[in-house]
GROMACS .gro file of C-alpha atoms in nm:
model
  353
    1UNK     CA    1  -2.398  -0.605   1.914
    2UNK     CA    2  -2.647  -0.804   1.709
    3UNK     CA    3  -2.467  -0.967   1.398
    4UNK     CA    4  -2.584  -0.840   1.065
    5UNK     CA    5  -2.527  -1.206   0.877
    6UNK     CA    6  -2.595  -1.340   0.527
    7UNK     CA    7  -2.722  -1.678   0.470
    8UNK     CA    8  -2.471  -1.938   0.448
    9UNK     CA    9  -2.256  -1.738   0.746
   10UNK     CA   10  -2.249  -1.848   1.071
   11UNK     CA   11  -2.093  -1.680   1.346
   12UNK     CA   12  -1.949  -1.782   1.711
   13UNK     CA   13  -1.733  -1.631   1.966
   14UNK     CA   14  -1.339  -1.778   2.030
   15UNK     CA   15  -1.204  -1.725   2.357
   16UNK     CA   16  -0.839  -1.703   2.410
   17UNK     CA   17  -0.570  -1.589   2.685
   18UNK     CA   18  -0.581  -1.264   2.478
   19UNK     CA   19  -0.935  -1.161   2.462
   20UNK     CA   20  -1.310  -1.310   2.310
   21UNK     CA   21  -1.336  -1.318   1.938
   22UNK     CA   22  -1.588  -1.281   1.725
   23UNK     CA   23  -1.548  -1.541   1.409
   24UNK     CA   24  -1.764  -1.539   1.111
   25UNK     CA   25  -1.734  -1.862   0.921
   26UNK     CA   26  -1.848  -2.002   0.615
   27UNK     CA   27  -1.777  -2.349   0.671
   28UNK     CA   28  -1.675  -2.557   0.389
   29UNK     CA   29  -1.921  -2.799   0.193
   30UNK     CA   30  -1.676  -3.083   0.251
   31UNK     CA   31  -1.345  -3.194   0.404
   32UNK     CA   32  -1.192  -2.820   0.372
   33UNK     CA   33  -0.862  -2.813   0.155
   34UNK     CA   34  -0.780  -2.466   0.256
   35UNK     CA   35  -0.872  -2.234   0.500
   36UNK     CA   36  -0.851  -1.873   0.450
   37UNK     CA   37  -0.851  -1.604   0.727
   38UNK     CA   38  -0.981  -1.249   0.656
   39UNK     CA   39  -0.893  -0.983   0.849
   40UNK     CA   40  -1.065  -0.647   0.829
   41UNK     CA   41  -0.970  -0.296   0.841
   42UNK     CA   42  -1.004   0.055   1.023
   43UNK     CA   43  -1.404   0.166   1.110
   44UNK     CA   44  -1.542  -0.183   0.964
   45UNK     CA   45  -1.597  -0.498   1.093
   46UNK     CA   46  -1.565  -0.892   0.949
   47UNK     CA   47  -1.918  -0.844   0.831
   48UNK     CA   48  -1.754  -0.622   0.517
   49UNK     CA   49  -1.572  -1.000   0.386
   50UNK     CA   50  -1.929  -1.200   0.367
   51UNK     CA   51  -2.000  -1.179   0.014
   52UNK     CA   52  -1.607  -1.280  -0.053
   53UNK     CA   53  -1.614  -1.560   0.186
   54UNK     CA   54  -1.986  -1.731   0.002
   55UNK     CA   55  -1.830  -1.672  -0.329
   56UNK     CA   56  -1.522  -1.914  -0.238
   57UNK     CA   57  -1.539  -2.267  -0.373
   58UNK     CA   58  -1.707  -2.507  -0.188
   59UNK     CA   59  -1.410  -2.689  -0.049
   60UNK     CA   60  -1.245  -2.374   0.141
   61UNK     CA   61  -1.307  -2.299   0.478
   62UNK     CA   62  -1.337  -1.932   0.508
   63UNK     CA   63  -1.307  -1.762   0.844
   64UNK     CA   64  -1.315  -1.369   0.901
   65UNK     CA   65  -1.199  -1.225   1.278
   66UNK     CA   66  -1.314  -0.959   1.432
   67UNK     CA   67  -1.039  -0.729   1.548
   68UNK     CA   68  -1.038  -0.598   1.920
   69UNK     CA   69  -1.322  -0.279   1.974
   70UNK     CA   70  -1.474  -0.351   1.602
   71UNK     CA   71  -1.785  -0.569   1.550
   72UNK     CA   72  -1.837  -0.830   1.793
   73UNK     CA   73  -1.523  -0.889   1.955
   74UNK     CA   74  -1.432  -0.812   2.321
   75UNK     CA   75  -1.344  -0.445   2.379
   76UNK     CA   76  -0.979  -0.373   2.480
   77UNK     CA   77  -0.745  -0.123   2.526
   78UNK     CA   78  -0.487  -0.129   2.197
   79UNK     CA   79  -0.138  -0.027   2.314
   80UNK     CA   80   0.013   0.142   1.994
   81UNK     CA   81   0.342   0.116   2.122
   82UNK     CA   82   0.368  -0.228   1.994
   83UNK     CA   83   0.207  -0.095   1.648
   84UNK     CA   84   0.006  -0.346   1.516
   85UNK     CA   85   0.089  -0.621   1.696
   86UNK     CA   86  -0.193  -0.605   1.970
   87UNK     CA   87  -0.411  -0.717   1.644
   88UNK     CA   88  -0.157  -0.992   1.497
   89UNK     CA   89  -0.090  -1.146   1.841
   90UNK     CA   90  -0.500  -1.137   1.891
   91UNK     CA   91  -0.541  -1.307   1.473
   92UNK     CA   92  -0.263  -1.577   1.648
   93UNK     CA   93  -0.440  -1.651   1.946
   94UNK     CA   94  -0.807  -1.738   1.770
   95UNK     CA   95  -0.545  -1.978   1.546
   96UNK     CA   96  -0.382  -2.122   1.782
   97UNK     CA   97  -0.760  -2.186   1.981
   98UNK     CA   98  -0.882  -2.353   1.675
   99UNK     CA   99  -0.590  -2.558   1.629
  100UNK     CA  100  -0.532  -2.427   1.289
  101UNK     CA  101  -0.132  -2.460   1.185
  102UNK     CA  102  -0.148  -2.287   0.852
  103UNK     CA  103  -0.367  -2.089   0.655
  104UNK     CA  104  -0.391  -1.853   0.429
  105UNK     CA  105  -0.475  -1.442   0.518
  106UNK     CA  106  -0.589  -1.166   0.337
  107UNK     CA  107  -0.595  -0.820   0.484
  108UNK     CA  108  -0.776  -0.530   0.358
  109UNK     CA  109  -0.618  -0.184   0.469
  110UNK     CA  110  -0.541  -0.185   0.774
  111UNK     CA  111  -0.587  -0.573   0.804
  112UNK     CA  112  -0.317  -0.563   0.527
  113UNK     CA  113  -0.132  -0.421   0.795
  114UNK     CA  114  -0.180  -0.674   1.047
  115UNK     CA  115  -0.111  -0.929   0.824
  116UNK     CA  116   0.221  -0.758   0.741
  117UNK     CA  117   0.337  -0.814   1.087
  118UNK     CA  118   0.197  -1.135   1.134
  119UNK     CA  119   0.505  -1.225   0.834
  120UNK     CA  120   0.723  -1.095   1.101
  121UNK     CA  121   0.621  -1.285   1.378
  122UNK     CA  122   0.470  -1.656   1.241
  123UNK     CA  123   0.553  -1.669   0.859
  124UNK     CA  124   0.620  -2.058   0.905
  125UNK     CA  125   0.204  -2.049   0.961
  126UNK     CA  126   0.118  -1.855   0.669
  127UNK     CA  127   0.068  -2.011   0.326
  128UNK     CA  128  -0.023  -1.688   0.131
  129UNK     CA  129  -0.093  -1.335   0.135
  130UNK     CA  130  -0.322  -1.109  -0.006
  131UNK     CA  131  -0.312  -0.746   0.022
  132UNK     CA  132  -0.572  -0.554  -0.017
  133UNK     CA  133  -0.577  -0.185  -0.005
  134UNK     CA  134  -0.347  -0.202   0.256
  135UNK     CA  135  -0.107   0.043   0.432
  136UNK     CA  136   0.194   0.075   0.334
  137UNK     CA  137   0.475  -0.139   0.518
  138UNK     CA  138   0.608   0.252   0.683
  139UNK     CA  139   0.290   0.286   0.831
  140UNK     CA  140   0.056   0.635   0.734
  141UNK     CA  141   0.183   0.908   0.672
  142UNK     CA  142   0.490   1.087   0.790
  143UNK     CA  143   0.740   0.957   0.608
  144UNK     CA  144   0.921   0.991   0.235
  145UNK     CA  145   0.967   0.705  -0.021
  146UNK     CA  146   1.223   0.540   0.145
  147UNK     CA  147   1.050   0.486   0.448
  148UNK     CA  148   1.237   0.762   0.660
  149UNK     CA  149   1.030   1.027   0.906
  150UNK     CA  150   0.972   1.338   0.849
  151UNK     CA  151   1.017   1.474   1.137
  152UNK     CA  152   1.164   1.279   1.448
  153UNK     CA  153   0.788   1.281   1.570
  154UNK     CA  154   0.625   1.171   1.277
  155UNK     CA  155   0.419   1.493   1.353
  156UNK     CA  156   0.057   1.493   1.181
  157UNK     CA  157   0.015   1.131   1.152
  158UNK     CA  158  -0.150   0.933   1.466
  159UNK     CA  159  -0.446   0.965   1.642
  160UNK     CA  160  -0.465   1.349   1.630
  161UNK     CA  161  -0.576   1.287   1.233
  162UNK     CA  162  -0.950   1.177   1.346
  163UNK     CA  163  -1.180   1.397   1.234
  164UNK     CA  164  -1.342   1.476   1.570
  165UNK     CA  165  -1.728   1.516   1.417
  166UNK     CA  166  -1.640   1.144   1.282
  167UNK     CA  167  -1.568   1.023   1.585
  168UNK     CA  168  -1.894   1.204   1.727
  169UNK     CA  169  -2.091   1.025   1.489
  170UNK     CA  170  -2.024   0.651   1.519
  171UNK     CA  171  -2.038   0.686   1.926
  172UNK     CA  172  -2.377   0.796   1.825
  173UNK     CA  173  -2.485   0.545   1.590
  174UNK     CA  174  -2.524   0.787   1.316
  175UNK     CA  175  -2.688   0.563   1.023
  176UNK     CA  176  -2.785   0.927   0.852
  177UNK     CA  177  -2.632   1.081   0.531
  178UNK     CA  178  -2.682   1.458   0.615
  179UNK     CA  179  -2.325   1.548   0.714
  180UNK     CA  180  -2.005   1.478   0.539
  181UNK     CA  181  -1.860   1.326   0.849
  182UNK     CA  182  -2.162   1.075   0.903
  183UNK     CA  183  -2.032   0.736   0.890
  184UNK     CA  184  -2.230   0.663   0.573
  185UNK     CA  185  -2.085   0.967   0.332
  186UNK     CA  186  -1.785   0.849   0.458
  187UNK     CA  187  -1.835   0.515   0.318
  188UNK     CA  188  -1.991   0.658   0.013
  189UNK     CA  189  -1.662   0.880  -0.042
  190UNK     CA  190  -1.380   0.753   0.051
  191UNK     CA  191  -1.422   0.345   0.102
  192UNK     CA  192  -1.632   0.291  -0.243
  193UNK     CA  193  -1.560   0.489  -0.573
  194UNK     CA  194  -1.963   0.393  -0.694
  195UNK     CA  195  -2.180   0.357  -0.434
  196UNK     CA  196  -2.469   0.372  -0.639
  197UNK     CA  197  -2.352   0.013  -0.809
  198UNK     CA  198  -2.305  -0.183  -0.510
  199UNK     CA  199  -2.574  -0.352  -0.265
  200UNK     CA  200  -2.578  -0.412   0.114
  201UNK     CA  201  -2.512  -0.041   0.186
  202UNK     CA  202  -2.701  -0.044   0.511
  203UNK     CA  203  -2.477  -0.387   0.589
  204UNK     CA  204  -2.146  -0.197   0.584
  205UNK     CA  205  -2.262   0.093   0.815
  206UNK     CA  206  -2.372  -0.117   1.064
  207UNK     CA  207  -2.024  -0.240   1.057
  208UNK     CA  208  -1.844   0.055   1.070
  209UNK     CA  209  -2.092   0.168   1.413
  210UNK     CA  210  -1.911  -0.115   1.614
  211UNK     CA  211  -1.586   0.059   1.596
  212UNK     CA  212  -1.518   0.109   1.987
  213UNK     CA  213  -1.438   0.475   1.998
  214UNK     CA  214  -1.174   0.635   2.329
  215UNK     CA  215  -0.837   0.690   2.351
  216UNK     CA  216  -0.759   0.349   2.417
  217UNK     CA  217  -0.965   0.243   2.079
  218UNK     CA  218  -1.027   0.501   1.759
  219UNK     CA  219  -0.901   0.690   1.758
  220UNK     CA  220  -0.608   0.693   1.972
  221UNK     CA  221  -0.466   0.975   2.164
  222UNK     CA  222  -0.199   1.247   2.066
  223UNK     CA  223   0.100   1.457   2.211
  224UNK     CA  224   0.185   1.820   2.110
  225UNK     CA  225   0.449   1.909   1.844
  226UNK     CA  226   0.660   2.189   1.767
  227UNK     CA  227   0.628   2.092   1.399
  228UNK     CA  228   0.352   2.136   1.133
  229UNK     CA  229   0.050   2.092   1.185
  230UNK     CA  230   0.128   2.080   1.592
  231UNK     CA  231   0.064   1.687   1.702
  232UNK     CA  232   0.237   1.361   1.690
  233UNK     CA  233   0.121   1.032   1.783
  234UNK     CA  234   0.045   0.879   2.122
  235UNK     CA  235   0.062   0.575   2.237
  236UNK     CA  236  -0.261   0.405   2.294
  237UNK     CA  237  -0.519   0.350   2.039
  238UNK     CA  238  -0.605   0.270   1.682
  239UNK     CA  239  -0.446   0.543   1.490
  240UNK     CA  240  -0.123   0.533   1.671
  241UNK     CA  241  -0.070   0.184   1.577
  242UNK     CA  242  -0.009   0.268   1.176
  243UNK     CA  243   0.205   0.586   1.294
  244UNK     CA  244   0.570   0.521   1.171
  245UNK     CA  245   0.720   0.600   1.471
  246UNK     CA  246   0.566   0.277   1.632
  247UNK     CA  247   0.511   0.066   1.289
  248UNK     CA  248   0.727  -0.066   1.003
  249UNK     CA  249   0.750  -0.348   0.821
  250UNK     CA  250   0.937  -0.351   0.567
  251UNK     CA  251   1.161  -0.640   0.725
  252UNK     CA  252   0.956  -0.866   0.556
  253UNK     CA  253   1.185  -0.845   0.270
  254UNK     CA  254   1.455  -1.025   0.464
  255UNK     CA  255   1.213  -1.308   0.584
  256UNK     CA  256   1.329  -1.683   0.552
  257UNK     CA  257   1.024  -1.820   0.470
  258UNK     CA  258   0.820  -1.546   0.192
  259UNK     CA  259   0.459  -1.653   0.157
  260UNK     CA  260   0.366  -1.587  -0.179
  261UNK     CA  261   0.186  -1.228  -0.159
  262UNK     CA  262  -0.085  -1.102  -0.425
  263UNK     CA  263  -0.141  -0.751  -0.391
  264UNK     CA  264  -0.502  -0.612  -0.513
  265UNK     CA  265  -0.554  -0.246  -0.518
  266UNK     CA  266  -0.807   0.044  -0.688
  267UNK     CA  267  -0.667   0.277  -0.917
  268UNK     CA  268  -0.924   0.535  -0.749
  269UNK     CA  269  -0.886   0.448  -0.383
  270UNK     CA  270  -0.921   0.769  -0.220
  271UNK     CA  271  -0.764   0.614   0.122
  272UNK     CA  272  -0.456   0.473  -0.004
  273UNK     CA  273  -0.235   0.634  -0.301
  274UNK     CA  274   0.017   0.792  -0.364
  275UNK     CA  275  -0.224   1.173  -0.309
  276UNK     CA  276  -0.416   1.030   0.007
  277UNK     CA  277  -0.686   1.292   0.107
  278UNK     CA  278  -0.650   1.112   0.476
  279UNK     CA  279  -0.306   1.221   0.462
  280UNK     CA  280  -0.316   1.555   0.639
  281UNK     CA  281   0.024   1.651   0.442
  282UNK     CA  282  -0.182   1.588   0.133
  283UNK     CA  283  -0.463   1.817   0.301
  284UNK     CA  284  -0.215   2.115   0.358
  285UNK     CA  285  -0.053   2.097   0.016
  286UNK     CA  286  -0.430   2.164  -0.135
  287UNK     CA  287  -0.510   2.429   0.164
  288UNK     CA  288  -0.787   2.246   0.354
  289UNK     CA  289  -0.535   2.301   0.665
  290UNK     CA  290  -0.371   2.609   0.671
  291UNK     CA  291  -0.012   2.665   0.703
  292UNK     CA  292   0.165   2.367   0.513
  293UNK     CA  293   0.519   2.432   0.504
  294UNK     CA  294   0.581   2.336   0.197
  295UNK     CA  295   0.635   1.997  -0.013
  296UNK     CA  296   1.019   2.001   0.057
  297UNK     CA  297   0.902   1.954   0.486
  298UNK     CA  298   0.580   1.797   0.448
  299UNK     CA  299   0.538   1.625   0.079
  300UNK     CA  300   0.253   1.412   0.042
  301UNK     CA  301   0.332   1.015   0.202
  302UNK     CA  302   0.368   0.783  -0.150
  303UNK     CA  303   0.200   0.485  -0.015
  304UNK     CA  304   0.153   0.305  -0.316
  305UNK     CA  305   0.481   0.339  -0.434
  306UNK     CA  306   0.607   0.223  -0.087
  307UNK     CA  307   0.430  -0.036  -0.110
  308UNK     CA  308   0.587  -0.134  -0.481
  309UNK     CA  309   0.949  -0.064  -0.400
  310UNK     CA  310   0.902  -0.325  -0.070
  311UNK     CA  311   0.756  -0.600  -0.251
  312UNK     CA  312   0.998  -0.538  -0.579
  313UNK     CA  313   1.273  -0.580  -0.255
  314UNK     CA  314   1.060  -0.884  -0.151
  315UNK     CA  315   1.076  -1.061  -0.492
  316UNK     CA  316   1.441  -0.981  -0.541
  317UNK     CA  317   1.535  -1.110  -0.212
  318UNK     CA  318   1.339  -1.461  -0.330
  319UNK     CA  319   0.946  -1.402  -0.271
  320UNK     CA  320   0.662  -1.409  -0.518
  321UNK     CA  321   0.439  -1.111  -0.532
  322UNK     CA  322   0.176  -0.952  -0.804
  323UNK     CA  323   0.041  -0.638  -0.822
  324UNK     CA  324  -0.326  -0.654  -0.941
  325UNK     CA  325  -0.464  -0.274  -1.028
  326UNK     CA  326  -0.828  -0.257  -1.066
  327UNK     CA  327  -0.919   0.071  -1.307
  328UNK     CA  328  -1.185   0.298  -1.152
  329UNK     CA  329  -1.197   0.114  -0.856
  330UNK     CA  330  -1.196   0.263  -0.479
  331UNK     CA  331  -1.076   0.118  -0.139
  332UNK     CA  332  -1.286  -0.168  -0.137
  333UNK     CA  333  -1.207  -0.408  -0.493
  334UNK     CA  334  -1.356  -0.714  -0.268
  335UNK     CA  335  -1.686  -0.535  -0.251
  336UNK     CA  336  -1.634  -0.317  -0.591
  337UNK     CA  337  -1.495  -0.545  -0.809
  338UNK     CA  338  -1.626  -0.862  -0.618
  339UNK     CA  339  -1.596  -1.141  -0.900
  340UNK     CA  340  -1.278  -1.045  -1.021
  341UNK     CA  341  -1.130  -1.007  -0.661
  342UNK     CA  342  -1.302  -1.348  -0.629
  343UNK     CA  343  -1.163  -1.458  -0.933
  344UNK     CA  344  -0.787  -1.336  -0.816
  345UNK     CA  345  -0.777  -1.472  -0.503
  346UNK     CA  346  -0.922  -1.816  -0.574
  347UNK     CA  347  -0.600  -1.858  -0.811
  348UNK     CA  348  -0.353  -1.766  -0.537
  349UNK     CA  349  -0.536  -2.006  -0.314
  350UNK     CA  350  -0.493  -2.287  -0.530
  351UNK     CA  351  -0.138  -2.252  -0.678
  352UNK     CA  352  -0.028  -2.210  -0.317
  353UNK     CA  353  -0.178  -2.501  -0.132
   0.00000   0.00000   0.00000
């Protein structure tokens, strides 16, 4: 994989027990006085948090982690079983081999995710949050507000979702725009609202193409179902790890130590919300997959408002969280919104030193 880097970015491999990393860093200009970790999301790499990281201040230390099978990390099988945590024990390792005790991470989608968990597991390390676009703490899709299943199998949520020409495409390197399911329109549609606005286009697909792609990476594998639409998850692979049956965590709301958590979103992310067109639910209830039974067995997941009612539960239990809602905005405010995101997260960086 040859690294697609901006000037001022350097990047070098970490190895740990777990696996080799890949870490872009943007050292700082002097004797750091924060380091932030970013940690990506689904079909990108760390290469997506470059511009972010160069627009810090010059005293923060910015480090971004490739995640297992994306960019230019080592290649591994993800057991979904464990939901997320493959990731979050991988994020811990590359700490621990760099000696850093406490820092602070922001996760974008997925990466929101795996920063989620890593709350559960090593809060006493983390000395912020910052959510961005992320899933919601019951995982995708499957269940109803409160976090409860669906159906016992979570059925149509998992690594049965992929759209199989997607897949096709970034094995193949597809850099074209000639099919909906190329890994550019994808980008153009669903991870930016205004493509047309935003530079380094050619950047992000590159990223996306070093998604591993197999059963044991994205997306995942699947079992049959008796309910609608006829799969559940499986255990191995990318997809399986945000199913609910194998992810949740909402727990964080009962944590002893509550990093502060700022939560940045776009009003028009067409990934995560409350009408999610990658929520196959959501796809049934407009017909694009035929035989939906119906919003009373298969409503629409509300991930946004999941995501509300667990940090509202967060602050009430004695944590600090603020929604930040970017109008017009799509999946991606660090790219799409990049000086106010810059802007936001600078402030949480400093009043939580």
């Amino acid at each position: 994989m040859t690294d697609h880097l901006l000037a001022g970015i350097h990047a070098h491999d970490v190895s740990t027990p777990r696996l080799r990393a890949r870490v872009l860093e943007r050292p700082a200009q002097s004797e750091p006085s924060t380091t932030v970790v970013f940690v990506h999301g689904n079909v990108s790499s760390s290469q997506f948090y470059q511009p972010t990281m160069l627009a810090l201040a010059p005293d923060v230390r910015a480090l971004a982690i490739d995640l297992r099978g994306f960019g230019g990390s080592e290649t591994l099988p993800v057991d979904a079983s464990r939901g997320l945590r493959d990731f979050s024990d991988d994020v811990l390792s590359v700490l621990d081999a760099l000696e850093l005790d406490r820092v602070h991470l922001v996760g974008w989608s997925m990466g929101g995710g795996v920063v989620m968990q890593l709350m559960l597991d090593a809060a006493e390390r983390i000395a912020s949050v910052t959510l961005e676009s992320p899933v919601s703490p019951y995982g995708f899709g499957g269940t109803a507000r409160d976090g409860s299943l669906l159906t016992p199998d979570a059925a149509g949520t998992g690594g049965g979702g992929a759209n199989p020409d997607f897949v096709a495409r970034l094995d193949a390197g597809d850099t074209s725009a000639d099919e909906a399911t190329s890994p550019r329109s994808v980008y153009r549609s669903a991870y930016v609202a205004a493509p047309d606005e935003l530079d380094h286009e050619d950047l992000w697909v590159a990223s996306m193409l070093t998604t591993a792609t197999g059963v044991g990476n994205y997306p995942g594998d699947s079992t049959a179902s008796e309910n609608w639409p006829g799969f559940a998850p499986g255990s191995n692979g990318v997809l399986n790890t945000m199913a609910p049956t194998n992810f949740n965590a909402s727990a964080i709301v009962d944590l002893e130590h509550k990093p502060a958590v700022l939560w940045i979103r776009g009003s028009a992310d067409a990934i995560v919300s409350d009408g999610s067109f990658f929520d196959l639910n959501m796809l049934g209830q407009v017909g694009v997959i035929p035989g939906w039974p119906g919003a009373d067995v298969a409503p629409p997941q509300p991930m946004v408002t999941q995501t509300r009612d667990v940090l509202e539960r967060y602050v009430a239990h004695g944590g600090a969280s603020r929604e930040l809602v970017f109008e017009g905005c799509g999946h991606s405010p660090h790219l799409e919104r990049e000086r106010e995101f810059v802007e936001a997260l600078s402030e949480h960086l400093e009043s939580n030193r």
